[in-house]
Short mmCIF file of C-alpha atoms in Angstrom, two decimals:
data_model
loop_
_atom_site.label_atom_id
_atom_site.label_comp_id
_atom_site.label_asym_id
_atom_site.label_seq_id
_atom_site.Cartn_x
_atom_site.Cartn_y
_atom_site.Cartn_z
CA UNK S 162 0.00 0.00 0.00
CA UNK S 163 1.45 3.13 -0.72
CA UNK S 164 0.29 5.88 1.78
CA UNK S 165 1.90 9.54 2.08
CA UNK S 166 4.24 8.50 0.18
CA UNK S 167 5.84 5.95 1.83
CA UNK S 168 5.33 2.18 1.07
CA UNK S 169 3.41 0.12 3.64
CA UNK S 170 3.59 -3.97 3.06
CA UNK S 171 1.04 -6.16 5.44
CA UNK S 172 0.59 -9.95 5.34
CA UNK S 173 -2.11 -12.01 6.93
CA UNK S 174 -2.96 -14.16 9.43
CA UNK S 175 -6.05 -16.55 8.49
CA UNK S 176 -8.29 -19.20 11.17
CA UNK S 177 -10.05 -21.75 9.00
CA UNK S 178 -12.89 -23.33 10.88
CA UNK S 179 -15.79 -25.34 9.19
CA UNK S 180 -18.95 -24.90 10.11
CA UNK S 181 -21.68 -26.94 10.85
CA UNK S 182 -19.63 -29.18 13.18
CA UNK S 183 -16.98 -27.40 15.40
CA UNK S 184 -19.78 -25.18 16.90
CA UNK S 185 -23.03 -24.73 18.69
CA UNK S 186 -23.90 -21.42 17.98
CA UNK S 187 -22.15 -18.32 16.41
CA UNK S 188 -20.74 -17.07 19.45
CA UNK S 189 -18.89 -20.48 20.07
CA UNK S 190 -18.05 -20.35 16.44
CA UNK S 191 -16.28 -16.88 16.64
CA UNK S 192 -14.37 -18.01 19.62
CA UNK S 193 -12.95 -20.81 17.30
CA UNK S 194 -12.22 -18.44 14.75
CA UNK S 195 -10.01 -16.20 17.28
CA UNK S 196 -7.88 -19.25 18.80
CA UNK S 197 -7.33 -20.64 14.67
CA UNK S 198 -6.03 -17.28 14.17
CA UNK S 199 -4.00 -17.16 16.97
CA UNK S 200 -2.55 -20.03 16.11
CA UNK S 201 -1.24 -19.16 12.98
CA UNK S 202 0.43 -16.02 14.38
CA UNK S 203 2.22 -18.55 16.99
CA UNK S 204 3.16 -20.04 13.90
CA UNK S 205 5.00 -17.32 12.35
CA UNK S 206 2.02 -15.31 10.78
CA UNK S 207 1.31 -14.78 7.24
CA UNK S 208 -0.43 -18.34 7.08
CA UNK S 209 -3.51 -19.88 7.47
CA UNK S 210 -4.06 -22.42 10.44
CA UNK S 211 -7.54 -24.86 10.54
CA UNK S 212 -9.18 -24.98 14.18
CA UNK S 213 -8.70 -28.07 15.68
CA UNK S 214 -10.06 -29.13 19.42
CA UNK S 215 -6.72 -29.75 20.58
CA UNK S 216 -6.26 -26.06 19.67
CA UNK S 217 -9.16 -25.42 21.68
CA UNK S 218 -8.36 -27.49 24.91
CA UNK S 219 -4.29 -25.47 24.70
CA UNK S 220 -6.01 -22.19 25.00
CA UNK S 221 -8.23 -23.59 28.02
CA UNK S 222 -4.82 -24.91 29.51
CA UNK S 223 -3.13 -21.88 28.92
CA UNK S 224 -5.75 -19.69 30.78
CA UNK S 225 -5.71 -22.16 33.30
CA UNK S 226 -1.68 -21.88 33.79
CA UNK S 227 -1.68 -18.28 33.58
CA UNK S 228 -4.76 -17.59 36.54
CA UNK S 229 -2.80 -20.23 38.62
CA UNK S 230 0.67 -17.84 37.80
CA UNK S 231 -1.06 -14.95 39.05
CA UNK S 232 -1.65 -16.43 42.78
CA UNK S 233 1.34 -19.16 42.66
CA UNK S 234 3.34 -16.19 44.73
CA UNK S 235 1.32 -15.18 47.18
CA UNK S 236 0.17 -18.42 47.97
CA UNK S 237 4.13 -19.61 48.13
CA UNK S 238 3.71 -22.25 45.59
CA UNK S 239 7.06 -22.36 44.38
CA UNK S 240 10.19 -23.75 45.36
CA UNK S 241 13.66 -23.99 44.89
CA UNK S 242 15.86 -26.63 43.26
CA UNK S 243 19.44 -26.66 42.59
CA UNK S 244 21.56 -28.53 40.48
CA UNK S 245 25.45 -29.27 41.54
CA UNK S 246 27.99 -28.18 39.61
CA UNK S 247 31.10 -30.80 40.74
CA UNK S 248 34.92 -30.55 40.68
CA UNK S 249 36.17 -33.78 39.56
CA UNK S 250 39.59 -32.84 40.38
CA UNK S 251 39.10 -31.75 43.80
CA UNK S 252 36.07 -34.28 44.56
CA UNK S 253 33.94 -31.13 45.58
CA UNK S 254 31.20 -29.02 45.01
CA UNK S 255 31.68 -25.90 43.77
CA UNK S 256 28.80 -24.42 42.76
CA UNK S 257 24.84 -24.89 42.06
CA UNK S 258 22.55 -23.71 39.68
CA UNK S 259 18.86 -22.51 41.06
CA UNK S 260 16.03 -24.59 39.19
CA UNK S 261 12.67 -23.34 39.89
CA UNK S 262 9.85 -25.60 40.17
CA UNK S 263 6.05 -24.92 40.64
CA UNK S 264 3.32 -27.74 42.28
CA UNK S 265 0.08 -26.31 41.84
CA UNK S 266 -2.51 -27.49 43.90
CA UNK S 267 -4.78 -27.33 41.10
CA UNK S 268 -2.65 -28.03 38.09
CA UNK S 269 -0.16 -30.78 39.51
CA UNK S 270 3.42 -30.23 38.72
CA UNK S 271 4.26 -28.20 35.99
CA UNK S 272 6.89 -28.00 33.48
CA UNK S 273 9.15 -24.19 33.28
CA UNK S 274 9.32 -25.33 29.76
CA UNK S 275 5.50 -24.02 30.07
CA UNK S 276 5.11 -22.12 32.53
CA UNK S 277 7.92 -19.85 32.05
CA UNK S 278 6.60 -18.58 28.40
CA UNK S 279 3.03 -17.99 29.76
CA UNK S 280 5.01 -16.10 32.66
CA UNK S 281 6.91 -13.75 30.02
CA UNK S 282 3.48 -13.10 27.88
CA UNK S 283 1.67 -12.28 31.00
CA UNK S 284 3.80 -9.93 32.06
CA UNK S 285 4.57 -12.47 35.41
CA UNK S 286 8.02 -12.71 34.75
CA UNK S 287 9.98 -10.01 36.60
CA UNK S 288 8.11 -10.63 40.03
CA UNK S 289 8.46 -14.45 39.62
CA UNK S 290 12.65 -13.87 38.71
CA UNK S 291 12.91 -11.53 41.99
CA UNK S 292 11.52 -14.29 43.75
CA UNK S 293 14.18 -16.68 42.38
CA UNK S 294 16.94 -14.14 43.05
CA UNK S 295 16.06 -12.96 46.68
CA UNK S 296 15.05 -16.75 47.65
CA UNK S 297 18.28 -18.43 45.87
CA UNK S 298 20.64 -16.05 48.05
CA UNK S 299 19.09 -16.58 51.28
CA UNK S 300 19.69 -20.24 50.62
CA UNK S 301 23.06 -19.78 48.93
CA UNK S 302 24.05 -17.65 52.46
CA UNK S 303 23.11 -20.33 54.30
CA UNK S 304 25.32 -22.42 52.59
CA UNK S 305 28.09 -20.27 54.05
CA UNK S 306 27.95 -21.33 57.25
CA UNK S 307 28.91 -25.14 56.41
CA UNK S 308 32.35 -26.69 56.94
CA UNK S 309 32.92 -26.58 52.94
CA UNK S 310 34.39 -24.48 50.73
CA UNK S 311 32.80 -21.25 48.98
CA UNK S 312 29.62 -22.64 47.13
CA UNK S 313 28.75 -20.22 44.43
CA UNK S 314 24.55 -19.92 43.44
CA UNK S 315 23.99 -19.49 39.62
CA UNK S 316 20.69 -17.72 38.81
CA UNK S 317 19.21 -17.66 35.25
CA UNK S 318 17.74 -14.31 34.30
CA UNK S 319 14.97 -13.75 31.56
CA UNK S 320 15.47 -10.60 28.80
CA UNK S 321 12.96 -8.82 30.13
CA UNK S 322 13.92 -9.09 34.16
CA UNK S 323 17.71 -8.39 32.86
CA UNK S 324 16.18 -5.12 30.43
CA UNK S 325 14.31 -3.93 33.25
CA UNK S 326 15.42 -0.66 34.86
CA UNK S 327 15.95 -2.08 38.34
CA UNK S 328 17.93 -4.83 37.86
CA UNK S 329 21.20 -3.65 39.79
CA UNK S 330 19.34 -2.25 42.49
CA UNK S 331 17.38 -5.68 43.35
CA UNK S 332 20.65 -7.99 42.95
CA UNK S 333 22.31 -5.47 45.05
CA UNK S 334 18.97 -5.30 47.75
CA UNK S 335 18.98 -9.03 47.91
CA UNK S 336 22.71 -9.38 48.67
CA UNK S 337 22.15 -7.26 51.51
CA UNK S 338 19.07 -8.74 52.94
CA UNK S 339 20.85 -12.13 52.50
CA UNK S 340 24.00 -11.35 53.67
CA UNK S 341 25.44 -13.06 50.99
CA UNK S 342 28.81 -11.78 49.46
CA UNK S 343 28.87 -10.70 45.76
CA UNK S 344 31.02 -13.23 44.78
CA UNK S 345 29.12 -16.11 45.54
CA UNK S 346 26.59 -15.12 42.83
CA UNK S 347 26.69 -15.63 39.10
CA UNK S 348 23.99 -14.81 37.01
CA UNK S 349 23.34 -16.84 33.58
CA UNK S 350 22.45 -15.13 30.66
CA UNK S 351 21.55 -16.16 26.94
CA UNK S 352 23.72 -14.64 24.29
CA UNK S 353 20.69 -13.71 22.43
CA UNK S 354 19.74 -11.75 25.34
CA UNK S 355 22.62 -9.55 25.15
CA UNK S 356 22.03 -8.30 21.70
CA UNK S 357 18.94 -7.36 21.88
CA UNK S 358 20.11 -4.02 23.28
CA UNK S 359 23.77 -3.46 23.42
CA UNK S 360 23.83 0.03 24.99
CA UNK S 361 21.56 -1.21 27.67
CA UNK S 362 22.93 -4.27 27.92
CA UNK S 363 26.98 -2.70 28.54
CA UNK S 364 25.63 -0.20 31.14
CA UNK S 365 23.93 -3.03 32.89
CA UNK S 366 26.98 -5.46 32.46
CA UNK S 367 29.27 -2.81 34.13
CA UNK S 368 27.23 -2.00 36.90
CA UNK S 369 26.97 -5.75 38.10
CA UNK S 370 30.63 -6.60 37.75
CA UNK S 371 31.43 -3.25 39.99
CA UNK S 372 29.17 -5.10 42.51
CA UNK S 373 31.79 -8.04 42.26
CA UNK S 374 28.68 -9.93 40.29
CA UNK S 375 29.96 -12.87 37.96
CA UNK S 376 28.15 -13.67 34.58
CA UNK S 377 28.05 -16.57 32.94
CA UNK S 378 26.85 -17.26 29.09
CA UNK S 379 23.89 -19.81 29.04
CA UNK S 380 23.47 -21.96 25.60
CA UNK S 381 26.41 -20.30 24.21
CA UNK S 382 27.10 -21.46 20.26
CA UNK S 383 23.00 -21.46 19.91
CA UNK S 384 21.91 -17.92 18.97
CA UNK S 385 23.87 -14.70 17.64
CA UNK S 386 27.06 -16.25 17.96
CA UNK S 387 25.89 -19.70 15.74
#
């Protein structure tokens, strides 16, 4: 389309659903329509997708994961689990990486691989990553006062909690609750994440490693750098 001048180019997005069949009324049927088209801008847009009941039963589950999100905090539904990282040299421990798991009482167990999406589109995501931070360094302090050597605590971050304005200040706030020393945590990033924004992304990089902070690259060889 050319408009003022300029050149404006616009693809589409197309929900197939046959009717009689899939629906009971036209409200139901326009419902159907919505989650086919949905479903083909998951897919990359600028296709058409046919409405399935499967589709229908992953936007149900979907809803379903995100209402339980919204009161998995308060109702302290999470929890914490961490996975070794082992010396073989020196037949030790050396550090641990935080895991978060959620049990809903009304969902069962469920998967990050789910959950965590759902908790970036919702907008869930920075509260839920706070949570991992503060709660992974009150258990990584306690891990201080064992007869062992220095265990560090590696915390992934998602883009949006490590783009957010506040970042420094809550690592630095949870430290000091914690009384955990700056050293002891390492935060994982994707490589993809730090492209996304470079001037952002050096700013916050150098005000986390004047904190003594340590990063470490996360699936490195899979993004930007591939």
């Amino acid at each position: 389309f050319h408009v003022e001048g300029k050149e404006i180019f616009s693809s589409g997005s197309i929900g197939v659903v046959p009717y009689p069949g899939t629906a009971d009324n036209i409200n139901e049927l326009l419902i159907n329509v919505d989650t086919a088209i949905h479903h083909a801008k998951r897919q990359g847009r600028a296709n058409y997708q046919f409405y399935t009941s499967e589709l229908r039963s992953g936007v149900q589950r979907r809803m379903e994961v995100e209402a339980g999100l919204r009161h998995a905090l308060e109702n302290d539904e999470f929890e914490l689990f961490y996975q070794a990282k082992f010396d073989l040299e020196a037949h030790m421990v050396t550090g641990a990486e935080a895991l978060l798991r959620w049990d809903s009482p009304a969902l069962g167990f469920v998967s990050p691989a789910e959950f965590i999406p759902i908790a970036e589109q919702a907008g869930l995501i920075v509260a839920i990553g706070n949570w991992v931070l503060r709660n992974a360094c009150i258990e990584a302090a306690g891990w201080m006062k064992l007869d062992h050597p220095p265990i560090q605590v590696g915390v992934n971050l998602s883009a949006i909690q490590f783009l957010s304005g506040d970042l420094t200040e809550n690592v630095h706030n949870c430290l000091s609750a914690s009384g955990l020393t700056s050293d002891l945590l390492d935060l994982e990033l994707t490589e993809s994440m730090l492209v996304e924004n470079p001037e952002q992304t050096i700013r916050t990089l150098d005000e986390l490693k004047e904190h003594g902070i340590t990063i470490s690259m996360d699936d490195f060889g899979t993004g930007y750098s591939s």
